[in-house]
CSV table of C-alpha atoms and ligand atoms in Angstrom, one decimal:
chain,number,residue,atom,x,y,z
A,65,MET,CA,1.0,22.4,-9.6
A,66,SER,CA,1.8,23.7,-6.0
A,67,THR,CA,3.0,21.7,-3.1
A,68,ILE,CA,1.1,21.3,0.3
A,69,SER,CA,1.5,24.8,2.0
A,70,PRO,CA,1.5,25.0,5.9
A,71,ALA,CA,-2.1,26.4,5.7
A,72,LEU,CA,-3.3,23.5,3.5
A,73,LEU,CA,-1.5,21.0,5.8
A,74,GLU,CA,-3.8,22.3,8.6
A,75,GLU,CA,-6.9,21.8,6.5
A,76,VAL,CA,-5.5,18.2,5.4
A,77,ARG,CA,-4.9,17.3,9.1
A,78,ALA,CA,-8.4,18.4,10.1
A,79,ARG,CA,-9.8,15.9,7.6
A,80,PHE,CA,-8.3,12.9,9.5
A,81,ALA,CA,-9.3,11.2,12.9
A,82,HIS,CA,-6.8,10.9,15.7
A,83,VAL,CA,-4.2,13.0,13.9
A,84,ASP,CA,-2.1,13.9,16.9
A,85,THR,CA,-3.6,12.0,19.8
A,86,CYS,CA,-4.0,8.2,20.3
A,87,PRO,CA,-7.5,7.4,22.1
A,88,PHE,CA,-5.6,5.0,24.2
A,89,ASP,CA,-2.3,6.6,24.9
A,90,GLY,CA,-2.8,10.3,24.5
A,91,PRO,CA,-0.7,12.7,22.5
A,92,ARG,CA,1.6,11.1,20.0
A,93,VAL,CA,3.3,11.7,16.6
A,94,PHE,CA,2.0,9.0,14.2
A,95,PHE,CA,4.8,7.5,12.2
A,96,GLU,CA,3.3,4.0,12.0
A,97,ASN,CA,1.4,4.8,8.7
A,98,ALA,CA,2.7,1.8,7.0
A,99,GLY,CA,0.9,-0.4,9.6
A,100,GLY,CA,-2.3,1.5,8.9
A,101,ALA,CA,-2.8,5.1,7.8
A,102,LEU,CA,-5.0,7.6,9.6
A,103,THR,CA,-8.7,7.5,8.8
A,104,LEU,CA,-10.6,10.1,7.1
A,105,ASN,CA,-13.4,11.7,9.2
A,106,SER,CA,-15.7,11.2,6.2
A,107,VAL,CA,-15.0,7.5,6.3
A,108,VAL,CA,-15.8,7.4,10.0
A,109,GLU,CA,-19.1,9.2,9.3
A,110,THR,CA,-20.1,7.0,6.2
A,111,SER,CA,-19.1,3.8,8.1
A,112,ALA,CA,-21.6,4.7,11.0
A,113,ARG,CA,-24.4,5.8,8.6
A,114,MET,CA,-24.1,2.7,6.4
A,115,ALA,CA,-23.9,0.2,9.3
A,116,ALA,CA,-27.4,1.3,10.3
A,117,ILE,CA,-29.0,0.3,7.0
A,118,PRO,CA,-30.6,-3.2,7.2
A,119,ASP,CA,-31.5,-3.5,3.5
A,120,ASN,CA,-29.8,-5.7,1.1
A,121,GLN,CA,-28.8,-5.1,-2.6
A,122,GLY,CA,-30.8,-6.5,-5.5
A,123,ARG,CA,-34.3,-5.8,-4.3
A,124,ASP,CA,-37.0,-3.6,-5.9
A,125,ASN,CA,-37.2,-0.9,-3.3
A,126,PRO,CA,-35.7,2.5,-3.0
A,127,ALA,CA,-33.1,1.5,-0.3
A,128,ALA,CA,-31.8,-1.5,-2.4
A,129,HIS,CA,-31.5,0.8,-5.5
A,130,ALA,CA,-29.6,3.3,-3.5
A,131,LEU,CA,-27.1,0.7,-2.2
A,132,VAL,CA,-26.5,-0.6,-5.8
A,133,ALA,CA,-26.0,3.0,-7.0
A,134,MET,CA,-23.4,3.5,-4.2
A,135,ILE,CA,-21.5,0.4,-5.4
A,136,ASP,CA,-21.6,1.4,-8.9
A,137,LYS,CA,-20.4,4.9,-8.1
A,138,ALA,CA,-17.6,3.5,-5.9
A,139,LYS,CA,-16.5,1.3,-8.7
A,140,ALA,CA,-16.5,4.2,-11.0
A,141,ASP,CA,-14.6,6.2,-8.6
A,142,MET,CA,-11.9,3.5,-8.2
A,143,GLY,CA,-11.5,3.4,-11.9
A,144,VAL,CA,-10.6,7.1,-11.9
A,145,MET,CA,-8.3,6.9,-8.9
A,146,PHE,CA,-6.4,3.8,-10.2
A,147,ASN,CA,-6.7,5.0,-13.8
A,148,ALA,CA,-8.2,1.6,-14.8
A,149,PRO,CA,-10.8,2.3,-17.6
A,150,ARG,CA,-10.9,-1.6,-18.3
A,151,GLY,CA,-11.3,-4.5,-16.2
A,152,GLN,CA,-13.3,-4.7,-12.9
A,153,PHE,CA,-12.9,-3.9,-9.2
A,154,ILE,CA,-14.1,-6.2,-6.4
A,155,VAL,CA,-13.9,-6.1,-2.7
A,156,GLY,CA,-12.8,-9.0,-0.6
A,157,GLU,CA,-11.8,-9.9,3.0
A,158,SER,CA,-8.4,-8.2,2.8
A,159,GLY,CA,-5.6,-7.4,0.7
A,160,THR,CA,-3.8,-10.7,1.6
A,161,GLU,CA,-7.0,-12.7,0.9
A,162,LEU,CA,-7.5,-11.1,-2.6
A,163,LEU,CA,-3.8,-11.7,-3.5
A,164,PHE,CA,-4.3,-15.3,-2.7
A,165,ARG,CA,-7.5,-15.5,-4.7
A,166,LEU,CA,-6.0,-13.8,-7.8
A,167,ILE,CA,-2.8,-15.7,-7.6
A,168,ARG,CA,-4.5,-19.0,-7.0
A,169,THR,CA,-6.8,-18.4,-10.0
A,170,ALA,CA,-4.0,-17.6,-12.3
A,171,CYS,CA,-1.9,-20.6,-11.2
A,172,LEU,CA,-4.8,-23.0,-11.6
A,173,GLY,CA,-6.2,-21.6,-14.7
A,174,THR,CA,-3.1,-21.5,-17.0
A,175,PRO,CA,-1.3,-24.2,-18.8
A,176,ALA,CA,2.0,-25.8,-17.7
A,177,GLY,CA,4.8,-23.3,-17.1
A,178,ARG,CA,6.6,-21.3,-14.4
A,179,VAL,CA,5.5,-18.8,-11.7
A,180,ILE,CA,7.9,-16.0,-10.9
A,181,SER,CA,8.2,-13.9,-7.8
A,182,ALA,CA,10.8,-11.9,-6.2
A,183,THR,CA,12.5,-12.0,-2.7
A,184,VAL,CA,11.6,-8.5,-2.0
A,185,GLU,CA,7.9,-9.3,-1.9
A,186,HIS,CA,5.7,-9.3,1.2
A,187,PRO,CA,4.8,-12.9,2.3
A,188,ALA,CA,1.2,-12.3,1.1
A,189,SER,CA,2.1,-12.7,-2.7
A,190,ARG,CA,5.2,-15.0,-2.1
A,191,SER,CA,3.1,-17.4,0.0
A,192,ALA,CA,0.3,-17.5,-2.4
A,193,ALA,CA,2.6,-18.0,-5.4
A,194,ALA,CA,4.6,-20.8,-3.5
A,195,LYS,CA,1.4,-22.7,-2.5
A,196,TRP,CA,-0.5,-22.6,-5.7
A,197,ALA,CA,2.4,-23.0,-8.0
A,198,GLU,CA,3.1,-26.3,-6.2
A,199,ILE,CA,-0.5,-27.4,-6.3
A,200,ALA,CA,-0.6,-26.5,-10.1
A,201,HIS,CA,2.7,-28.4,-10.6
A,202,LYS,CA,4.5,-25.2,-11.9
A,203,PRO,CA,8.0,-24.5,-10.8
A,204,HIS,CA,8.2,-21.4,-8.6
A,205,ILE,CA,11.1,-19.2,-9.5
A,206,ILE,CA,12.1,-16.5,-6.9
A,207,VAL,CA,14.3,-13.8,-8.2
A,208,ALA,CA,16.7,-12.1,-5.7
A,209,HIS,CA,16.3,-8.4,-5.0
A,210,ASP,CA,19.1,-6.0,-4.3
A,211,PRO,CA,19.5,-5.8,-0.5
A,212,ALA,CA,21.7,-2.6,-0.9
A,213,THR,CA,18.8,-0.6,-2.5
A,214,GLY,CA,15.9,-2.6,-0.8
A,215,SER,CA,14.3,-2.9,-4.3
A,216,ILE,CA,14.6,-4.8,-7.6
A,217,ASP,CA,15.0,-3.7,-11.2
A,218,ALA,CA,13.6,-5.3,-14.4
A,219,GLU,CA,17.0,-6.6,-15.4
A,220,ALA,CA,17.0,-8.9,-12.4
A,221,TYR,CA,14.0,-10.8,-13.7
A,222,ILE,CA,15.3,-11.3,-17.1
A,223,PRO,CA,17.5,-14.5,-16.6
A,224,ALA,CA,14.4,-16.2,-14.9
A,225,LEU,CA,11.9,-15.5,-17.7
A,226,THR,CA,10.9,-18.1,-20.2
A,227,PRO,CA,8.2,-18.0,-22.9
A,228,ASP,CA,6.1,-20.4,-20.6
A,229,THR,CA,6.1,-18.0,-17.6
A,230,GLN,CA,2.4,-18.1,-16.8
A,231,VAL,CA,2.1,-16.1,-13.7
A,232,ALA,CA,4.3,-13.4,-12.1
A,233,THR,CA,3.8,-11.5,-8.8
A,234,ILE,CA,5.3,-8.0,-8.5
A,235,LEU,CA,5.5,-5.8,-5.3
A,236,HIS,CA,5.0,-2.1,-5.9
A,237,THR,CA,6.5,-0.7,-2.7
A,238,SER,CA,8.2,-2.6,0.2
A,239,PRO,CA,6.7,-2.0,3.6
A,240,VAL,CA,10.2,-2.8,5.2
A,241,SER,CA,12.7,-0.9,3.0
A,242,GLY,CA,10.1,1.7,2.0
A,243,MET,CA,11.4,1.4,-1.5
A,244,SER,CA,9.2,1.4,-4.7
A,245,ILE,CA,9.6,-0.9,-7.8
A,246,ASP,CA,9.0,0.3,-11.3
A,247,VAL,CA,6.1,-2.0,-12.0
A,248,ALA,CA,5.7,-0.9,-15.7
A,249,SER,CA,9.3,-1.7,-16.5
A,250,VAL,CA,9.2,-5.1,-14.8
A,251,ALA,CA,5.9,-6.0,-16.6
A,252,SER,CA,7.4,-4.9,-19.8
A,253,ALA,CA,10.4,-7.1,-19.3
A,254,ILE,CA,8.1,-10.0,-18.5
A,255,ARG,CA,5.9,-9.4,-21.6
A,256,ALA,CA,8.9,-9.2,-23.9
A,257,VAL,CA,9.4,-12.9,-23.1
A,258,ALA,CA,6.1,-14.1,-21.9
A,259,PRO,CA,3.4,-11.9,-23.6
A,260,ASP,CA,0.5,-13.8,-22.1
A,261,CYS,CA,1.8,-14.0,-18.5
A,262,PHE,CA,-0.7,-13.1,-15.9
A,263,ILE,CA,0.9,-10.3,-13.8
A,264,ILE,CA,-0.4,-9.6,-10.3
A,265,VAL,CA,0.8,-6.7,-8.4
A,266,ASP,CA,0.8,-6.1,-4.6
A,267,GLY,CA,0.1,-2.4,-4.4
A,268,ILE,CA,-0.9,-2.5,-0.6
A,269,GLN,CA,2.1,-0.3,0.6
A,270,HIS,CA,2.1,2.0,-2.3
A,271,ALA,CA,-1.5,3.3,-2.5
A,272,ALA,CA,-1.3,5.8,0.4
A,273,HIS,CA,1.4,7.6,-1.6
A,274,GLY,CA,-0.8,8.4,-4.6
A,275,ARG,CA,0.3,8.2,-8.2
A,276,LEU,CA,-1.7,5.0,-9.1
A,277,ASP,CA,-1.9,4.3,-12.9
A,278,ILE,CA,-3.0,0.8,-13.8
A,279,GLU,CA,-3.5,1.6,-17.4
A,280,SER,CA,0.3,2.3,-17.8
A,281,TYR,CA,1.4,-0.9,-16.1
A,282,ASP,CA,0.1,-3.5,-18.5
A,283,ILE,CA,-0.8,-5.9,-15.6
A,284,ASP,CA,-3.7,-8.3,-14.9
A,285,GLY,CA,-4.3,-7.7,-11.1
A,286,TYR,CA,-3.7,-4.9,-8.6
A,287,VAL,CA,-4.5,-5.3,-4.8
A,288,ILE,CA,-4.7,-2.8,-2.1
A,289,SER,CA,-5.8,-2.7,1.6
A,290,PRO,CA,-8.1,0.3,2.1
A,291,TYR,CA,-7.2,0.9,5.7
A,292,LYS,CA,-3.6,1.8,4.5
A,293,VAL,CA,-5.1,4.5,2.2
A,294,PHE,CA,-7.3,6.4,4.6
A,295,SER,CA,-10.3,4.2,4.6
A,296,ARG,CA,-11.0,1.5,7.3
A,297,HIS,CA,-10.4,-2.1,8.2
A,298,GLY,CA,-12.4,-5.1,7.1
A,299,TYR,CA,-12.0,-5.2,3.3
A,300,GLY,CA,-9.6,-5.3,0.5
A,301,VAL,CA,-9.9,-4.0,-3.1
A,302,ALA,CA,-8.6,-5.7,-6.2
A,303,TRP,CA,-8.7,-4.8,-9.8
A,304,LEU,CA,-8.7,-7.5,-12.3
A,305,SER,CA,-8.1,-7.4,-16.2
A,306,ASP,CA,-10.9,-8.8,-18.2
A,307,ARG,CA,-8.8,-11.9,-19.1
A,308,LEU,CA,-7.9,-12.7,-15.5
A,309,ALA,CA,-11.6,-12.3,-14.6
A,310,ALA,CA,-12.5,-14.7,-17.4
A,311,LEU,CA,-10.4,-17.6,-15.8
A,312,PRO,CA,-12.3,-20.3,-14.0
A,313,HIS,CA,-12.9,-19.0,-10.5
A,314,ASP,CA,-15.1,-19.5,-7.4
A,315,HIS,CA,-18.7,-18.4,-8.0
A,316,LEU,CA,-22.3,-19.5,-7.4
A,317,LEU,CA,-23.4,-22.1,-10.0
A,318,ASN,CA,-25.3,-20.5,-12.9
A,319,ALA,CA,-24.8,-17.0,-11.5
A,320,PRO,CA,-25.2,-14.4,-14.3
A,321,GLY,CA,-21.8,-12.9,-15.5
A,322,GLU,CA,-19.8,-15.3,-13.2
A,323,PRO,CA,-19.3,-12.7,-10.5
A,324,TRP,CA,-16.0,-12.7,-8.5
A,325,GLU,CA,-17.5,-11.3,-5.4
A,326,LEU,CA,-18.7,-14.0,-2.9
A,327,GLY,CA,-21.9,-13.3,-1.0
A,328,THR,CA,-23.5,-10.1,-0.1
A,329,ARG,CA,-21.2,-7.1,-0.5
A,330,ASP,CA,-20.6,-4.6,2.2
A,331,THR,CA,-22.0,-1.4,0.7
A,332,GLY,CA,-20.4,0.7,3.3
A,333,ALA,CA,-17.0,-0.6,2.3
A,334,TYR,CA,-17.6,0.7,-1.2
A,335,ALA,CA,-19.1,4.0,0.1
A,336,THR,CA,-15.9,4.5,2.2
A,337,PHE,CA,-13.7,4.2,-0.7
A,338,SER,CA,-15.7,6.9,-2.6
A,339,ASP,CA,-14.8,9.0,0.4
A,340,VAL,CA,-11.0,8.2,-0.2
A,341,VAL,CA,-11.3,9.2,-3.9
A,342,ASP,CA,-13.3,12.4,-3.0
A,343,TYR,CA,-10.4,13.3,-0.7
A,344,PHE,CA,-7.7,13.0,-3.3
A,345,ASP,CA,-9.9,14.8,-5.7
A,346,TRP,CA,-10.4,17.6,-3.0
A,347,LEU,CA,-6.5,17.7,-2.4
A,348,GLY,CA,-5.9,17.9,-6.1
A,349,GLY,CA,-8.2,20.8,-6.4
A,350,CYS,CA,-6.3,22.6,-3.7
A,351,VAL,CA,-2.8,22.2,-5.3
A,352,SER,CA,-3.7,22.6,-9.0
A,353,ASP,CA,-6.2,24.3,-11.4
A,354,ALA,CA,-7.2,21.1,-13.0
A,355,THR,CA,-10.9,20.8,-13.7
A,356,ASP,CA,-10.8,17.1,-14.7
A,357,ARG,CA,-11.2,14.6,-11.8
A,358,ARG,CA,-8.4,12.4,-12.8
A,359,ALA,CA,-6.1,15.3,-13.5
A,360,ARG,CA,-6.8,16.6,-9.9
A,361,ILE,CA,-6.1,13.1,-8.5
A,362,VAL,CA,-2.8,13.1,-10.4
A,363,ALA,CA,-2.0,16.5,-8.9
A,364,ALA,CA,-2.8,15.2,-5.5
A,365,GLY,CA,-0.5,12.3,-6.0
A,366,ALA,CA,2.4,14.6,-7.2
A,367,ALA,CA,1.8,16.9,-4.0
A,368,ILE,CA,1.7,13.9,-1.8
A,369,HIS,CA,5.0,12.6,-3.1
A,370,ALA,CA,6.7,16.1,-3.0
A,371,HIS,CA,5.6,16.6,0.7
A,372,GLU,CA,6.6,13.1,1.7
A,373,GLU,CA,10.0,13.6,0.1
A,374,THR,CA,10.5,16.9,1.9
A,375,LEU,CA,9.6,15.2,5.2
A,376,THR,CA,12.0,12.0,4.6
A,377,ASN,CA,14.9,14.4,3.5
A,378,ALA,CA,14.3,16.4,6.7
A,379,MET,CA,14.4,13.0,8.6
A,380,LEU,CA,17.5,11.9,6.9
A,381,HIS,CA,19.4,15.3,6.5
A,382,GLY,CA,18.1,17.3,9.5
A,383,THR,CA,15.7,20.2,10.0
A,384,GLY,CA,16.1,23.4,11.9
A,385,ASN,CA,18.7,22.7,14.7
A,386,GLN,CA,18.2,19.0,14.7
A,387,THR,CA,20.8,16.6,13.1
A,388,GLY,CA,19.4,14.1,10.6
A,389,LEU,CA,19.7,10.5,10.8
A,390,ALA,CA,22.6,10.5,8.2
A,391,GLY,CA,24.6,12.6,10.8
A,392,MET,CA,24.0,10.2,13.7
A,393,PRO,CA,27.1,8.0,13.9
A,394,THR,CA,25.4,4.8,15.4
A,395,VAL,CA,22.4,4.9,12.9
A,396,THR,CA,22.3,2.8,9.7
A,397,VAL,CA,19.4,3.4,7.2
A,398,ILE,CA,18.1,0.5,5.2
A,399,GLY,CA,18.3,1.1,1.4
A,400,GLY,CA,20.8,3.9,1.8
A,401,ILE,CA,20.3,7.5,2.5
A,402,ASP,CA,19.5,9.1,-0.8
A,403,ASN,CA,17.4,6.6,-2.5
A,404,PRO,CA,15.0,8.0,-5.2
A,405,ARG,CA,12.7,5.0,-4.7
A,406,ARG,CA,11.9,5.9,-1.2
A,407,GLU,CA,8.0,6.3,-0.5
A,408,GLY,CA,7.5,8.0,2.8
A,409,LEU,CA,9.3,5.4,4.9
A,410,VAL,CA,12.7,5.2,6.7
A,411,SER,CA,13.8,1.9,8.3
A,412,LEU,CA,16.9,2.1,10.5
A,413,ALA,CA,19.0,0.4,13.1
A,414,VAL,CA,21.0,1.8,16.0
A,415,ALA,CA,24.4,0.1,16.7
A,416,GLY,CA,24.4,-1.5,20.2
A,417,MET,CA,20.5,-1.3,20.6
A,418,GLU,CA,17.8,-3.7,19.9
A,419,ALA,CA,15.2,-2.3,17.6
A,420,PRO,CA,12.3,-3.1,20.0
A,421,ASP,CA,14.1,-1.0,22.7
A,422,VAL,CA,14.5,1.9,20.3
A,423,VAL,CA,10.7,1.8,19.5
A,424,THR,CA,9.9,1.7,23.2
A,425,GLN,CA,12.0,4.7,23.9
A,426,LEU,CA,10.6,6.5,21.0
A,427,ARG,CA,7.0,5.6,22.4
A,428,THR,CA,7.8,7.0,25.8
A,429,ARG,CA,8.8,10.2,24.0
A,430,GLY,CA,5.4,10.4,22.3
A,431,ILE,CA,6.5,8.9,18.9
A,432,ARG,CA,4.8,5.8,17.5
A,433,THR,CA,6.9,3.7,15.1
A,434,HIS,CA,7.2,-0.1,14.7
A,435,THR,CA,9.7,-2.9,15.0
A,436,ARG,CA,10.3,-5.1,11.9
A,437,LYS,CA,11.9,-8.4,13.0
A,438,ALA,CA,13.7,-10.8,10.8
A,439,ASP,CA,10.7,-13.1,10.9
A,440,HIS,CA,8.3,-14.5,8.3
A,441,TYR,CA,7.2,-11.0,7.5
A,442,SER,CA,10.5,-9.0,7.1
A,443,GLY,CA,13.3,-11.7,7.1
A,444,ASN,CA,13.5,-11.4,3.3
A,445,ILE,CA,14.8,-7.9,3.6
A,446,LEU,CA,16.6,-8.0,7.0
A,447,ASP,CA,18.4,-11.4,6.7
A,448,PRO,CA,20.5,-10.4,3.6
A,449,LEU,CA,21.6,-7.4,5.6
A,450,GLY,CA,22.6,-9.3,8.5
A,451,MET,CA,20.2,-7.6,10.7
A,452,THR,CA,17.9,-9.0,13.4
A,453,GLY,CA,15.5,-6.1,13.5
A,454,ALA,CA,14.8,-2.6,12.3
A,455,VAL,CA,12.8,0.5,13.4
A,456,ARG,CA,10.3,1.3,10.8
A,457,VAL,CA,9.5,5.0,10.8
A,458,SER,CA,6.6,5.6,8.3
A,459,LEU,CA,5.1,8.9,7.3
A,460,CYS,CA,2.3,10.2,5.2
A,461,HIS,CA,1.5,13.5,3.5
A,462,TYR,CA,-0.5,14.8,6.6
A,463,ASN,CA,2.7,14.5,8.8
A,464,THR,CA,4.6,17.7,9.4
A,465,GLU,CA,8.2,18.9,9.7
A,466,ALA,CA,7.7,19.8,13.3
A,467,GLU,CA,6.9,16.2,13.9
A,468,VAL,CA,10.0,15.1,12.2
A,469,ALA,CA,11.9,17.5,14.4
A,470,GLN,CA,10.4,15.9,17.4
A,471,PHE,CA,11.5,12.5,16.2
A,472,LEU,CA,15.0,13.6,15.6
A,473,GLN,CA,15.3,15.3,18.9
A,474,ALA,CA,14.1,11.9,20.5
A,475,MET,CA,16.5,10.0,18.4
A,476,ARG,CA,19.4,12.1,19.5
A,477,GLU,CA,18.6,11.6,23.1
A,478,ILE,CA,18.3,7.9,22.6
A,479,THR,CA,21.4,7.4,20.5
A,480,GLU,CA,23.4,9.5,22.7
A,481,ALA,CA,22.5,7.8,25.9
A,482,ALA,CA,23.4,4.5,24.3
A,483,MET,CA,26.8,5.5,23.2
A,484,PRO,CA,29.7,3.7,25.2
B,718,PLP,C1,3.1,-4.8,0.7
B,718,PLP,C2,2.1,-5.5,1.6
B,718,PLP,N1,1.5,-6.5,1.2
B,718,PLP,C3,0.6,-7.2,1.9
B,718,PLP,C4,0.3,-6.8,3.2
B,718,PLP,C5,-0.9,-7.4,4.0
B,718,PLP,O1,-1.8,-6.6,4.0
B,718,PLP,P1,-3.2,-7.0,4.8
B,718,PLP,O2,-2.7,-7.4,6.2
B,718,PLP,O3,-4.0,-5.7,4.8
B,718,PLP,O4,-3.9,-8.0,4.0
B,718,PLP,C6,1.0,-5.6,3.7
B,718,PLP,C7,0.8,-5.2,5.1
B,718,PLP,O5,1.5,-4.5,5.6
B,718,PLP,C8,2.0,-5.0,2.9
B,718,PLP,O6,2.6,-3.9,3.4
């Protein structure tokens, strides 16, 4: 397996829209990938082509048959990319909506017992678990994460687990700290005490970083937002285990197979996800000799991870003649400097400056980042650290070391100008 060479990186960048220029603001470095990754050109083309088709699925005509075939192909593609040979994939309104739907179904469809979540989770899963646990008369236990690492280990869940734990929610990667959680080890700790617990995972922030492997997690639900993994806005994707899918859920009366999808599906949404899987497959073929599709996707995930690690290490420890964030005396990095759980994201604070001012100053220097405030989205990570805000710098594998150097130069100027 090889990594992403400079020549391959050029090819990678050519496959994405607006890679170095914002259509509203001109040239910029895009370090706001956690808010929404760049879109594949193939997704843009597919979206336009599919938007023009008037036909519906389920009719006896060539157009309808073609649409059904596209949906079937996309579901098979998702199975390979997520490594999910069992269960089923559905699309919904958004990642948040699907998390609510899966968690609601699990809370309402199980006997008395508890629901477990963790403080590190995005409010999408925490809010759904809080609301539906209460309605289902189940205690909702929220396990504390480790503010120092911005993550949580399986051991932290153990004191909260009881044999009647019916539902558990797990975050795969935090959009605030950027740190991942070992889903398989948390699920295994849960199953050791509550073997039949319905385990639902928020993979929304993890998916763009590759290395998805549902078969190895032993879970019941996995949700992503495709616009955060190179597709477009307007839909979410969920995988459900057969036993979660079998719980009572919303569907049309007497509908054969009790489908989970509500109303007519957007074939274009499915088709664009096939484009995403094709992209991972192509990248895997460039960095490995693998002939099997899944093996190429695994190779793509490894190359993505390695390239992102090179970029975040450059950001933290410096590149060329640019000092890294670790060498800037007024900068604090959330989750510590050398944290092996990091997935392409560095959140930081600058002493003596408000985070929104740093984001504005980076913007005026052509670098797009985002402020995370201690609000209902990010207070769970920032409050325990005593922080009112942070600057989120989020990368993807199509970013370059030259972009990191440009960012570090800007940070040096901003932090030096702010020094007393
Ligand atoms: C981990 C995580 N969960 C949930 C969400 C909400 O996703 P969406 O707005 O696509 O529904 C986000 C968005 O940033 C996220 O990062």
